[in-house]
mmCIF file of C-alpha atoms in Angstrom:
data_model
loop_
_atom_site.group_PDB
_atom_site.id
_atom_site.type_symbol
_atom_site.label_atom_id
_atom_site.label_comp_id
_atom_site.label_asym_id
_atom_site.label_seq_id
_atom_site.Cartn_x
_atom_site.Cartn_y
_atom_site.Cartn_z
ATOM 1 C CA UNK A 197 0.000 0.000 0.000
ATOM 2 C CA UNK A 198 1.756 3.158 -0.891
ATOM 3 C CA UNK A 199 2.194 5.930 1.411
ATOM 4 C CA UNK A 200 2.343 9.575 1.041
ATOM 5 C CA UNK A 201 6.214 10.669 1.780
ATOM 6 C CA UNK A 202 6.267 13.413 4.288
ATOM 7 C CA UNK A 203 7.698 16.672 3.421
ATOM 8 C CA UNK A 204 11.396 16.151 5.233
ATOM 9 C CA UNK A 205 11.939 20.176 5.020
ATOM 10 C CA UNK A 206 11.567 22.488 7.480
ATOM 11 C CA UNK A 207 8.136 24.786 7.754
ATOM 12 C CA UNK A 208 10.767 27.581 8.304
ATOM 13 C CA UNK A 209 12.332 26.670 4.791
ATOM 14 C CA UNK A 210 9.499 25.643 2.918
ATOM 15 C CA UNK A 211 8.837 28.927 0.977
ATOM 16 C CA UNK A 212 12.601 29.532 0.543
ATOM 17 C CA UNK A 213 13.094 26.234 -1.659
ATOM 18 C CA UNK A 214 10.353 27.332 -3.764
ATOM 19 C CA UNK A 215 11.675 30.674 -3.850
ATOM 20 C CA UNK A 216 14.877 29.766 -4.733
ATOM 21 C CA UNK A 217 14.065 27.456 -7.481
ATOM 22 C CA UNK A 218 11.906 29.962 -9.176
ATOM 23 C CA UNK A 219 15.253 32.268 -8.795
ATOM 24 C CA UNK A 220 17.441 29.550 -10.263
ATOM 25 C CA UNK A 221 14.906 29.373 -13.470
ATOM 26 C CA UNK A 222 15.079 32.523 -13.888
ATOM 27 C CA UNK A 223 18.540 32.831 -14.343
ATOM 28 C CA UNK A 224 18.954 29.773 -16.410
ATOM 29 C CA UNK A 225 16.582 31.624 -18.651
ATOM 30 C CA UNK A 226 18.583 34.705 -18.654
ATOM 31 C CA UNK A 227 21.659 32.905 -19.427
ATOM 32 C CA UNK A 228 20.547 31.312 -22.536
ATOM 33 C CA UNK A 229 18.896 34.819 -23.682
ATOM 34 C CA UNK A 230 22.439 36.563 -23.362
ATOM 35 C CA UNK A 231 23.766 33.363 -25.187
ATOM 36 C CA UNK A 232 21.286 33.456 -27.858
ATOM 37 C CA UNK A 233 22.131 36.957 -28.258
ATOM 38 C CA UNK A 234 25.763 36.914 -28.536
ATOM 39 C CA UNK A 235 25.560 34.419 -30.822
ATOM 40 C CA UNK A 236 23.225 36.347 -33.084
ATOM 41 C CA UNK A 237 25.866 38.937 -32.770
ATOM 42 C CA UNK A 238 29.130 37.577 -33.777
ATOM 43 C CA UNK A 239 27.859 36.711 -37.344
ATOM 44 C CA UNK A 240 30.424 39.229 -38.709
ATOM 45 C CA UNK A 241 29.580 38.415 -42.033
ATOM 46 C CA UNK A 242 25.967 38.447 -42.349
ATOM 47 C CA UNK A 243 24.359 36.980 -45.482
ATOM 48 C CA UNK A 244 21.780 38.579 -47.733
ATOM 49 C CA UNK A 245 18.812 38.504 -45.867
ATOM 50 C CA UNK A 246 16.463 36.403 -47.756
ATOM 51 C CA UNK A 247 12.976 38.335 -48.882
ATOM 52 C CA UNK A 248 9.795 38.263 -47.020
ATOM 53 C CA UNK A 249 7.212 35.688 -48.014
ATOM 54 C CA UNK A 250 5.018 37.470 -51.069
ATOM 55 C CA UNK A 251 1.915 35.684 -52.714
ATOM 56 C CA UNK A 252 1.666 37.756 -55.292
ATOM 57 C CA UNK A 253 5.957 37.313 -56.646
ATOM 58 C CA UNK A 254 5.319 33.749 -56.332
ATOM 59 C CA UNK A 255 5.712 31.562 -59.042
ATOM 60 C CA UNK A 256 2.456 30.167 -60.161
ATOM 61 C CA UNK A 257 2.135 25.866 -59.211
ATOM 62 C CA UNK A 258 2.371 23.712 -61.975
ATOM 63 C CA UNK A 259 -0.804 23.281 -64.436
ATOM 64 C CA UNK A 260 -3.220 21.284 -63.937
ATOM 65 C CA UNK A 261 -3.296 18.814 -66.919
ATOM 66 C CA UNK A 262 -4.505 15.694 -65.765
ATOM 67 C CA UNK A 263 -7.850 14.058 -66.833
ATOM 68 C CA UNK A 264 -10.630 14.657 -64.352
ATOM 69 C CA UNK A 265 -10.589 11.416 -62.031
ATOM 70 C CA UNK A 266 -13.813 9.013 -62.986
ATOM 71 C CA UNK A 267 -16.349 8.936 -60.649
ATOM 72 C CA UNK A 268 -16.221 12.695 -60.102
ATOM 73 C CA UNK A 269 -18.388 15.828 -60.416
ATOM 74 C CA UNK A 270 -15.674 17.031 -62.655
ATOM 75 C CA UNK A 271 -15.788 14.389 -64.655
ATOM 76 C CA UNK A 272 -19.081 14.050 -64.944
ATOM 77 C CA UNK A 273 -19.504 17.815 -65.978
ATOM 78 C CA UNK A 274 -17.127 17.654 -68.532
ATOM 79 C CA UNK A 275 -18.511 14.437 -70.075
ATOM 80 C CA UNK A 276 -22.009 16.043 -69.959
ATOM 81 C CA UNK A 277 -21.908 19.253 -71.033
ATOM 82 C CA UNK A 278 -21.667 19.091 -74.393
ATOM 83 C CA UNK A 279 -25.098 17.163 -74.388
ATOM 84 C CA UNK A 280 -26.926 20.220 -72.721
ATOM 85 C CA UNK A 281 -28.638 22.777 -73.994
ATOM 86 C CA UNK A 282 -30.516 26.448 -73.106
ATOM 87 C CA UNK A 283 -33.787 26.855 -74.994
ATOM 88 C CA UNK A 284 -34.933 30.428 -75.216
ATOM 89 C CA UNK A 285 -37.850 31.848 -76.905
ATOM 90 C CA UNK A 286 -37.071 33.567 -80.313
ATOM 91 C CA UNK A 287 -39.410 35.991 -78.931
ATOM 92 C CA UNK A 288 -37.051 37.001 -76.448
ATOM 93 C CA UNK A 289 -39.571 37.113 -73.748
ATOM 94 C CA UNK A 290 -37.462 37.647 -70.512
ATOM 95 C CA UNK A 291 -39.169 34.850 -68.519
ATOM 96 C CA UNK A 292 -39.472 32.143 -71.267
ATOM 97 C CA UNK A 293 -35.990 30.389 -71.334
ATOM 98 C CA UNK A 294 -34.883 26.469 -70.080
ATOM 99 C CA UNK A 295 -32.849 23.674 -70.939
ATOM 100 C CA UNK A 296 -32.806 20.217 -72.864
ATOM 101 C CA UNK A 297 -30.544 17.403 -73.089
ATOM 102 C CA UNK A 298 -29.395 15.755 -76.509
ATOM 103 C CA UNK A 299 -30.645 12.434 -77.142
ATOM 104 C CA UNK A 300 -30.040 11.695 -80.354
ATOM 105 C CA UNK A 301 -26.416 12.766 -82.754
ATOM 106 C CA UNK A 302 -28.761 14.175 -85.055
ATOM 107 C CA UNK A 303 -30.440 16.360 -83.102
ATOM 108 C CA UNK A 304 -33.359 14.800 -81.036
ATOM 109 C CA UNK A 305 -33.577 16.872 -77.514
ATOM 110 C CA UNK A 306 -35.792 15.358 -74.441
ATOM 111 C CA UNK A 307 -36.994 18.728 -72.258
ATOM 112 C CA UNK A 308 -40.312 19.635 -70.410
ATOM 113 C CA UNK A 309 -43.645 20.499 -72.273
ATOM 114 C CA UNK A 310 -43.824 24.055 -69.525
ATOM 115 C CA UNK A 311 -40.478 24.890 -71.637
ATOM 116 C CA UNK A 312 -41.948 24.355 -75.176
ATOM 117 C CA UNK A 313 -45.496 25.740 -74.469
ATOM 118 C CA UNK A 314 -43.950 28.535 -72.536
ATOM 119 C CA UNK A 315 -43.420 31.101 -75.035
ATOM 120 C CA UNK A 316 -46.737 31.675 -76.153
ATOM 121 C CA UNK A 317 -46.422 30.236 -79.729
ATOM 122 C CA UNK A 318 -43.045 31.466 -80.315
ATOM 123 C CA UNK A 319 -40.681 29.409 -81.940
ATOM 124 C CA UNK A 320 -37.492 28.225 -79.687
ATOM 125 C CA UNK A 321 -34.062 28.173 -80.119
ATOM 126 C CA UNK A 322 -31.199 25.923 -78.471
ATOM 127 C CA UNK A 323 -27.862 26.991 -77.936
ATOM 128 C CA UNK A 324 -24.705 24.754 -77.386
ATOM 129 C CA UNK A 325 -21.772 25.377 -74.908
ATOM 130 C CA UNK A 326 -19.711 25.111 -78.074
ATOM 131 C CA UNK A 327 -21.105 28.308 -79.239
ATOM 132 C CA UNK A 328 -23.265 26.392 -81.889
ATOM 133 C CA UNK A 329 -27.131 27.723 -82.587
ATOM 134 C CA UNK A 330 -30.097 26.717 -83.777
ATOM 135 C CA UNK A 331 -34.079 26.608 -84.196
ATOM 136 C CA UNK A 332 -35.906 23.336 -82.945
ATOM 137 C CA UNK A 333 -39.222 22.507 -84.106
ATOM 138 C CA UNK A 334 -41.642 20.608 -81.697
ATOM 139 C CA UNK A 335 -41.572 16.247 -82.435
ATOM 140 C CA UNK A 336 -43.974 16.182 -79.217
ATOM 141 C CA UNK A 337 -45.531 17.180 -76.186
ATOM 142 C CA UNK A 338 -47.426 15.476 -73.106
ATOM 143 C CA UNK A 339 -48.614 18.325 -70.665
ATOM 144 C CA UNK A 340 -49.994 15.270 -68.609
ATOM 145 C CA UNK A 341 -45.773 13.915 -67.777
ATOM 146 C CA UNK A 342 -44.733 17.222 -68.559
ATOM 147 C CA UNK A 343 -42.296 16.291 -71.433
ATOM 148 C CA UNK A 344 -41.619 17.521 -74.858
ATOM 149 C CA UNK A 345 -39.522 16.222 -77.779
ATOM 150 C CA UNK A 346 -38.163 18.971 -80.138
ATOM 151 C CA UNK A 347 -35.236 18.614 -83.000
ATOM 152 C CA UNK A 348 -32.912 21.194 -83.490
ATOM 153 C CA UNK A 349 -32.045 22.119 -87.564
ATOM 154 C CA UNK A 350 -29.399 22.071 -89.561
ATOM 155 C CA UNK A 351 -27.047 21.344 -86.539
ATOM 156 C CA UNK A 352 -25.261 18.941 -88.123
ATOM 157 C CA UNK A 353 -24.129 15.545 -85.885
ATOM 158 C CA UNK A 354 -23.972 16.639 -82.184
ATOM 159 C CA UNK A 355 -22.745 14.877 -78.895
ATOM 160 C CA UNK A 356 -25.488 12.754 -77.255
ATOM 161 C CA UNK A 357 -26.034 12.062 -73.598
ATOM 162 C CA UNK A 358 -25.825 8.529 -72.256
ATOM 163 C CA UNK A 359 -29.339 7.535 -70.198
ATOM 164 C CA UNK A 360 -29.307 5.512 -67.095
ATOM 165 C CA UNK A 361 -32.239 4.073 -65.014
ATOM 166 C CA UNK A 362 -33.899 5.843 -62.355
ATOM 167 C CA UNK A 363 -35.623 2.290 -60.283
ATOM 168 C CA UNK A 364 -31.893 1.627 -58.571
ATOM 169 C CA UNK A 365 -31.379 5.215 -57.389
ATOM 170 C CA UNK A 366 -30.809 5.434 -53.946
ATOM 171 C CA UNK A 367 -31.755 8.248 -51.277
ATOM 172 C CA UNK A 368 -28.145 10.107 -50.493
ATOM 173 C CA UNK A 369 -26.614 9.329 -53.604
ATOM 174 C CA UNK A 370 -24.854 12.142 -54.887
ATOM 175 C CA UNK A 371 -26.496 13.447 -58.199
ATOM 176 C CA UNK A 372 -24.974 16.623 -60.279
ATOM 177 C CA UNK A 373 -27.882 19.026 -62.253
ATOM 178 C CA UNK A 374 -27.095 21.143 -65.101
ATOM 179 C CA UNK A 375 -28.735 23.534 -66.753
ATOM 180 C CA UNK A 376 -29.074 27.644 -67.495
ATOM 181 C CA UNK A 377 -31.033 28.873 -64.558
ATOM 182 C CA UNK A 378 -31.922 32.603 -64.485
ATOM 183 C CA UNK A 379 -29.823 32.163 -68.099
ATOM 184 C CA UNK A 380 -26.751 31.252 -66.842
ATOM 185 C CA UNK A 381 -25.892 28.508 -69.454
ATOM 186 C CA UNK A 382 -23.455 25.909 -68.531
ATOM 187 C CA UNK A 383 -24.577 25.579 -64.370
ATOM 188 C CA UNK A 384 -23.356 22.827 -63.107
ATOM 189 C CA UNK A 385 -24.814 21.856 -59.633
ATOM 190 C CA UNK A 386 -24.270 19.197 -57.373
ATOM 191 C CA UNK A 387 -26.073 17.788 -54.236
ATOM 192 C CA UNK A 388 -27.952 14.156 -53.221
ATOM 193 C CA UNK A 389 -31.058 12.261 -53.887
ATOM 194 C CA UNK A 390 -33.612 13.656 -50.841
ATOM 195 C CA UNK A 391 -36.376 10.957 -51.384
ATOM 196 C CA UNK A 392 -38.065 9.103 -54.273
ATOM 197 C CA UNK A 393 -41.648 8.381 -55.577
ATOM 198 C CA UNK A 394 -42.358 12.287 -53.904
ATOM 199 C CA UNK A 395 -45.961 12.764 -55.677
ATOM 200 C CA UNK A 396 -45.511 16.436 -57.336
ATOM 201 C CA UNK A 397 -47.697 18.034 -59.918
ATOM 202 C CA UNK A 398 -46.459 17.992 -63.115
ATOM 203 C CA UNK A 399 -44.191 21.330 -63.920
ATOM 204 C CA UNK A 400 -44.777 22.598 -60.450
ATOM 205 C CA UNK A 401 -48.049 23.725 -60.602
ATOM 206 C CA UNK A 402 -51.234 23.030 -59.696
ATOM 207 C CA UNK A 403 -52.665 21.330 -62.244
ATOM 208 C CA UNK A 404 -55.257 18.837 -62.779
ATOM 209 C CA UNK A 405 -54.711 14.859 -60.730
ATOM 210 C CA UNK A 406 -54.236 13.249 -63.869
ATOM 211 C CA UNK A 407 -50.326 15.240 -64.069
ATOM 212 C CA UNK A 408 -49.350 13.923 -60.864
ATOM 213 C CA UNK A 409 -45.592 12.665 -61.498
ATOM 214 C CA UNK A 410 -43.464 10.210 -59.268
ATOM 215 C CA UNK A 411 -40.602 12.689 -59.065
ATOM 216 C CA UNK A 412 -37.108 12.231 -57.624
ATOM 217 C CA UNK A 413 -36.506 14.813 -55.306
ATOM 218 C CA UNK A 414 -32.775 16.459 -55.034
ATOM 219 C CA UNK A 415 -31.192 18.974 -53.487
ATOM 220 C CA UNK A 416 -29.163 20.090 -55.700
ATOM 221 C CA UNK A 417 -29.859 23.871 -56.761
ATOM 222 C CA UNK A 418 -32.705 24.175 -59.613
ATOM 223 C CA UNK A 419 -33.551 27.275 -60.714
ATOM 224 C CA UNK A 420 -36.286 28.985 -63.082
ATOM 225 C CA UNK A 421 -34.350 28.092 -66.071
ATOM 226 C CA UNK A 422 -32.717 24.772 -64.806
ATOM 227 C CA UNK A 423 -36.480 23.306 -65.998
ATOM 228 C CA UNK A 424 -36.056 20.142 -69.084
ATOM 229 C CA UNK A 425 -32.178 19.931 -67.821
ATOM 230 C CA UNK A 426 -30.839 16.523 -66.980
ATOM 231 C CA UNK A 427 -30.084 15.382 -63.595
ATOM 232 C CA UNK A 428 -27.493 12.715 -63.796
ATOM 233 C CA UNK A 429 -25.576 10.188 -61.502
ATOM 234 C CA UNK A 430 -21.717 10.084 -61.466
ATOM 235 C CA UNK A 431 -21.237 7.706 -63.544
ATOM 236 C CA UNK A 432 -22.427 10.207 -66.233
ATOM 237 C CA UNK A 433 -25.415 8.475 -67.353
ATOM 238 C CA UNK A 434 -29.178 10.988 -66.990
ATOM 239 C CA UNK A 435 -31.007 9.242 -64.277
ATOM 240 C CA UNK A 436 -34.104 12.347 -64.409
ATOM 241 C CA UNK A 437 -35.117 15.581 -66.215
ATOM 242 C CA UNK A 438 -35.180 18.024 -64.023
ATOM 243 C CA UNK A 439 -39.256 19.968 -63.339
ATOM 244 C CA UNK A 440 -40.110 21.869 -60.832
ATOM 245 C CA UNK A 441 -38.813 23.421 -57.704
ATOM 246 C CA UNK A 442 -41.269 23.904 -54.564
ATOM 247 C CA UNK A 443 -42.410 27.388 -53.743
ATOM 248 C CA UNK A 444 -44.033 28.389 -50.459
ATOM 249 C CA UNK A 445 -47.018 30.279 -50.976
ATOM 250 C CA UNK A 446 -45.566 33.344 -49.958
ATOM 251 C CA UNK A 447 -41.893 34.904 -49.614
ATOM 252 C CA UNK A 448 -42.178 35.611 -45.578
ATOM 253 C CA UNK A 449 -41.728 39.290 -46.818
ATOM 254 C CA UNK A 450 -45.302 40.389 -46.206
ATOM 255 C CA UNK A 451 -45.433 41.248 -49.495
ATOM 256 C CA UNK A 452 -47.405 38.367 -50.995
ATOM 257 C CA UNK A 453 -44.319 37.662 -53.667
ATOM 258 C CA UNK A 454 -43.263 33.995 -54.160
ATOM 259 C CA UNK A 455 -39.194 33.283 -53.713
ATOM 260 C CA UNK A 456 -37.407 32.572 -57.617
ATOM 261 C CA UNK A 457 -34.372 31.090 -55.697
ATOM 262 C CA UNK A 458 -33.297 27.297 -54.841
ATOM 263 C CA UNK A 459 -34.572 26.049 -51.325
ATOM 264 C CA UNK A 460 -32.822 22.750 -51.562
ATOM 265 C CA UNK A 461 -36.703 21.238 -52.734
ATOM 266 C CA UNK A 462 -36.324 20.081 -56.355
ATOM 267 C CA UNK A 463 -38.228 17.490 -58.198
ATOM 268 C CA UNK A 464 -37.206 15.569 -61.692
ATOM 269 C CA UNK A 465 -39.210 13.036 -63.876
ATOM 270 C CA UNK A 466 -37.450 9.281 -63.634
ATOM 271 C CA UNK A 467 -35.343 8.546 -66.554
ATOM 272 C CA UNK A 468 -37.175 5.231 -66.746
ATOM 273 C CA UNK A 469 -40.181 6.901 -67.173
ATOM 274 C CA UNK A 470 -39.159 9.905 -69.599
ATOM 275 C CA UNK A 471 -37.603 7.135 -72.172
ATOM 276 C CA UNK A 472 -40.721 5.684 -72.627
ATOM 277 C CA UNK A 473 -42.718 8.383 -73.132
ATOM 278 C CA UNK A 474 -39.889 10.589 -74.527
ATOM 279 C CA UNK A 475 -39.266 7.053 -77.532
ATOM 280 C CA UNK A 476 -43.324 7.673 -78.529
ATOM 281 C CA UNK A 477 -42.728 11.440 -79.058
ATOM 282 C CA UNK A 478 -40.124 11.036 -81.030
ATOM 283 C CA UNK A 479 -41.561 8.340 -82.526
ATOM 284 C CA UNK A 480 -45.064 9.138 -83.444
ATOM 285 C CA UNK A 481 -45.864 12.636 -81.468
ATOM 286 C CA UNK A 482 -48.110 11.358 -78.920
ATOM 287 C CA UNK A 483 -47.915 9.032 -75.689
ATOM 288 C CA UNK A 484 -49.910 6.787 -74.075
ATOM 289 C CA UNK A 485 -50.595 7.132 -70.056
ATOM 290 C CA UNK A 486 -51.498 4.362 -67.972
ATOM 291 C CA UNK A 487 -54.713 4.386 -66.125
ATOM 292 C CA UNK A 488 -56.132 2.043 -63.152
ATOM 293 C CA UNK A 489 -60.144 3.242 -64.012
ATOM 294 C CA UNK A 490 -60.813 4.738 -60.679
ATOM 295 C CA UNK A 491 -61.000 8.070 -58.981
ATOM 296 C CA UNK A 492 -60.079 8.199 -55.427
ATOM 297 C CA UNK A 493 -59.223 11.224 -52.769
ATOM 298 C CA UNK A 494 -57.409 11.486 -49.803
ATOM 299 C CA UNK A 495 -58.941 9.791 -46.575
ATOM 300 C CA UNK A 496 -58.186 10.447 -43.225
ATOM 301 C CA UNK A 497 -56.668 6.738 -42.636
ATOM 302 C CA UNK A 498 -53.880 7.796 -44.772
ATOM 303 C CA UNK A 499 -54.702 6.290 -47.942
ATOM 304 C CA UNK A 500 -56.370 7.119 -51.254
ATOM 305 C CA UNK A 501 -60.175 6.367 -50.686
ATOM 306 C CA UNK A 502 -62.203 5.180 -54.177
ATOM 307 C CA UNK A 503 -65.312 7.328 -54.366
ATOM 308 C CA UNK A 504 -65.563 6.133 -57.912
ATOM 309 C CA UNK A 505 -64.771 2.802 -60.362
ATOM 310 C CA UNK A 506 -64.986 2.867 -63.995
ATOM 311 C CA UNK A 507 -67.029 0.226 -65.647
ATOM 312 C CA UNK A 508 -65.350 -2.207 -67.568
ATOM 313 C CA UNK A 509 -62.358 -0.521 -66.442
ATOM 314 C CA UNK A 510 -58.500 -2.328 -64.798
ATOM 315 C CA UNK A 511 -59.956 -1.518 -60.957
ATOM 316 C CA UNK A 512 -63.353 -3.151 -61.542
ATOM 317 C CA UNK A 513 -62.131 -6.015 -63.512
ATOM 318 C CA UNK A 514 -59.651 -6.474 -61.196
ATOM 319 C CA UNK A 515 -62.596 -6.315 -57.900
ATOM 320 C CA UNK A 516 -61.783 -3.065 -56.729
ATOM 321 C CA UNK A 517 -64.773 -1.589 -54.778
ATOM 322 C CA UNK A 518 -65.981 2.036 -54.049
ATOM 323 C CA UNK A 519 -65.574 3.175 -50.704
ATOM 324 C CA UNK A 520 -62.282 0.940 -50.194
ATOM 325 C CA UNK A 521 -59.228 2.311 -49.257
ATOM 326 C CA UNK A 522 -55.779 1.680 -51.124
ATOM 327 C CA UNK A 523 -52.782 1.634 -48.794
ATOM 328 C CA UNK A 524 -50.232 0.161 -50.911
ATOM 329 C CA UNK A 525 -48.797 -0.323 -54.099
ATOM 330 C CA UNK A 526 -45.999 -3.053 -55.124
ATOM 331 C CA UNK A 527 -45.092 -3.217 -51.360
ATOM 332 C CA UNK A 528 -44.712 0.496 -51.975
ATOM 333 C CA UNK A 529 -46.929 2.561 -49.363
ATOM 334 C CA UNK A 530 -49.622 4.793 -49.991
ATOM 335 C CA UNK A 531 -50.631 7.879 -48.253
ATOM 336 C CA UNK A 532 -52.498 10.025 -50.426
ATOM 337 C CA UNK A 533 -54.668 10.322 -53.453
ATOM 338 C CA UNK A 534 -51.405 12.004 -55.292
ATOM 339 C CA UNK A 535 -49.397 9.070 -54.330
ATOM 340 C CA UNK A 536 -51.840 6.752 -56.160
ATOM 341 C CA UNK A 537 -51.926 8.506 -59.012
ATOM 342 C CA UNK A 538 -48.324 8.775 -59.498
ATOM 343 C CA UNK A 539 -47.790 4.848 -58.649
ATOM 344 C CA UNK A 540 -49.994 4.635 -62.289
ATOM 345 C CA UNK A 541 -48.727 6.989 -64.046
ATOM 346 C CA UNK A 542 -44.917 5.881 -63.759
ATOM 347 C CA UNK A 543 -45.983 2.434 -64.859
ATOM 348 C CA UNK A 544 -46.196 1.332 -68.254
ATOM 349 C CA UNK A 545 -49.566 0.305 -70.058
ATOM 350 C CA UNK A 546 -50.279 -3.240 -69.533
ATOM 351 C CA UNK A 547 -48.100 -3.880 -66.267
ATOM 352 C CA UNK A 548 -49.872 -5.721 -63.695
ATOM 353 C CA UNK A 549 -49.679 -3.953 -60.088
ATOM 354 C CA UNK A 550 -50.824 -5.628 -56.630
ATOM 355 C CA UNK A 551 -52.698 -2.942 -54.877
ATOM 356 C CA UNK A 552 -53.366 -3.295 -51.192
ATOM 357 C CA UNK A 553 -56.449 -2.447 -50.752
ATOM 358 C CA UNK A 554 -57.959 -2.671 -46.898
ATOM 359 C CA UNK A 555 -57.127 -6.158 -45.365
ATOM 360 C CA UNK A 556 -56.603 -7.801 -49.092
ATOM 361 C CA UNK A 557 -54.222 -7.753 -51.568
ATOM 362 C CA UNK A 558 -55.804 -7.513 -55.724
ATOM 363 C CA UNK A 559 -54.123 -7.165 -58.971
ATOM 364 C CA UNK A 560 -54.789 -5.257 -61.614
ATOM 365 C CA UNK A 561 -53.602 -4.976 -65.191
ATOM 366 C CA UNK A 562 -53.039 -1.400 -66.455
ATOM 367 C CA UNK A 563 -54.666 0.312 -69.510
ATOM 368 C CA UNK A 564 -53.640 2.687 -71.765
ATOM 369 C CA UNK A 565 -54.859 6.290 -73.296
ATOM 370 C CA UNK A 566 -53.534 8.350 -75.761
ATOM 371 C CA UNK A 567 -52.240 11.861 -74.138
ATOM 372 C CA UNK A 568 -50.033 14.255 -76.215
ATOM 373 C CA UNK A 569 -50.043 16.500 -79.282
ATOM 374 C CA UNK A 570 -47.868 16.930 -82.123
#
């Protein structure tokens, strides 16, 4: 067991000792300060003194020549890029301007009908990074999805982008969106995936239930002007077309005006579900839109409630009653009439879907209608 050793000194000497060492620092201190000093001093032959440290006389570091490590959001900007483009209204309207992304080497861009439509009947024209210009004329449009096909002319062969798939994107992977918002051609912004299948009405406004879209919702910064632009993973490949933003009703100024910025809420159409529809515009001019043959609201279980089946239609063929409540879609859940609708309206024509529907489970093979206008 250890002991505390006692102090031997004296009480008389006690605050001598300490004294005294703090003396004997002191001068050891003092010693190697006149030292220091005299040997700074007998240098009788000082060099050049060397000049003080200057940012601006430095020499510049070595260029930067390397190719852009894969994987990257410099790599995926400069793979991408030349695939964008702004569309602005040959009107020159100062609100009517977006973006598109090259799908085809002869010209075929993929954008958002709000972009096409917006300019009032004016014709559009795209512009490259490369400097290049031209007029498009309109392939396609579906207000309903909110996408558009239009081919520029007399462009020549341009660079294409490379599409992906949207149904293996995961929430917090990091996703890059370009674009020209507010007409800055040639933004390149970066951020994550913030949630998937978010039920938002088709080009941000509030339109009629049958343009509900099963966006992908980023944060990334989208802009007015950042609208028909891809959003794309880093391994360069477009998994979404970029929409709408979200706008609280008002600014928070008093004033009753809406924001125009980014508030880190931005919603994009799944690539899987703009190459289908953005292949039939192309194509032939016009889509077709799945439909389940019911309408249904919200209910207060948290759920879309069916206050109405149409005859002869996929819900009643498939035993789908009025008054029932569908919770679930796939082993996907739903909470709201929206949600539903969106489920549909990212599915194909003819795909079979098990909707949960109260305590039982029914299936229920989609239809088709033709939406769109040349």
């Amino acid at each position: 067991m250890d002991t505390e050793e006692p102090d031997r000194a004296p009480r008389h000497l006690r605050g001598g000792l300490f004294f005294g060492a703090l003396l004997l620092v002191l001068v050891i201190g003092g010693l190697a300060g006149a030292v220091g000093g005299y040997l700074a001093g007998s240098d009788e032959q000082p060099s050049a003194q060397a000049p003080a440290p200057n940012s601006l006389d430095a020499p510049p570091p070595a260029e930067h020549t390397a190719a852009a490590p894969a994987g990257t959001v410099e790599a995926t900007a400069q793979h991408v890029l030349p695939t964008v483009v702004e569309l602005q209204s040959s009107g020159g309207r100062g609100g009517v301007t977006g973006s598109g992304v090259v799908f085809s080497h002869d010209g075929l861009i993929l954008t958002n009908e709000h972009v096409v439509t917006g300019g009032g009947g004016d014709s559009l024209v795209a512009y490259w990074q490369d400097g290049r210009t031209a007029t498009v004329r309109v392939v396609g449009t579906d207000p309903t999805s909110d996408l558009a096909v239009v081919r520029a002319e007399g462009v020549g062969e341009v660079p294409a982008a490379n599409f992906g798939r949207s149904d293996s994107l995961r929430v917090g992977q990091q996703v890059v969106a370009f674009g020209a918002p507010f007409r800055l051609a040639g933004t390149v912004t970066t951020g994550i995936v913030s949630a998937l299948h978010r039920p938002t009405r088709a080009g941000g406004g509030q339109g009629e239930q049958a343009t509900v879209m099963d966006a992908v919702q980023t944060d990334a910064a989208i802009n007015p002007g950042n609208s028909g632009g891809p959003l794309v993973a880093l391994d360069g490949t477009v998994v979404a077309i970029n929409s709408a933003i979200y706008s609280p009703p008002t600014s928070g100024l008093g004033n009753g005006e809406e924001p125009r910025g980014n508030l880190g809420l931005g919603f994009a159409i799944p690539i899987d579900q703009a190459k289908r529809i953005g292949r039939d515009l192309a194509e032939k001019g016009t889509t077709t839109q799945a439909v389940l043959g019911v309408s249904v609201r919200d209910d207060p279980r948290r759920g879309a409630v069916v206050i109405e089946v149409t005859p002869g239609g996929p819900g009643q063929r498939a035993g789908i009653q009025t008054g029932e409540v569908i919770t679930g879609v796939d082993g996907r859940p739903i909470d709201s009439a929206d949600a539903l609708v969106a489920a549909v309206h990212a599915a194909a024509p003819g795909t079979t879907l098990s909707l949960a529907a109260g305590s039982r489970t029914v299936r229920a093979t989609l239809d088709g209608k033709q939406v769109g206008r040349r």
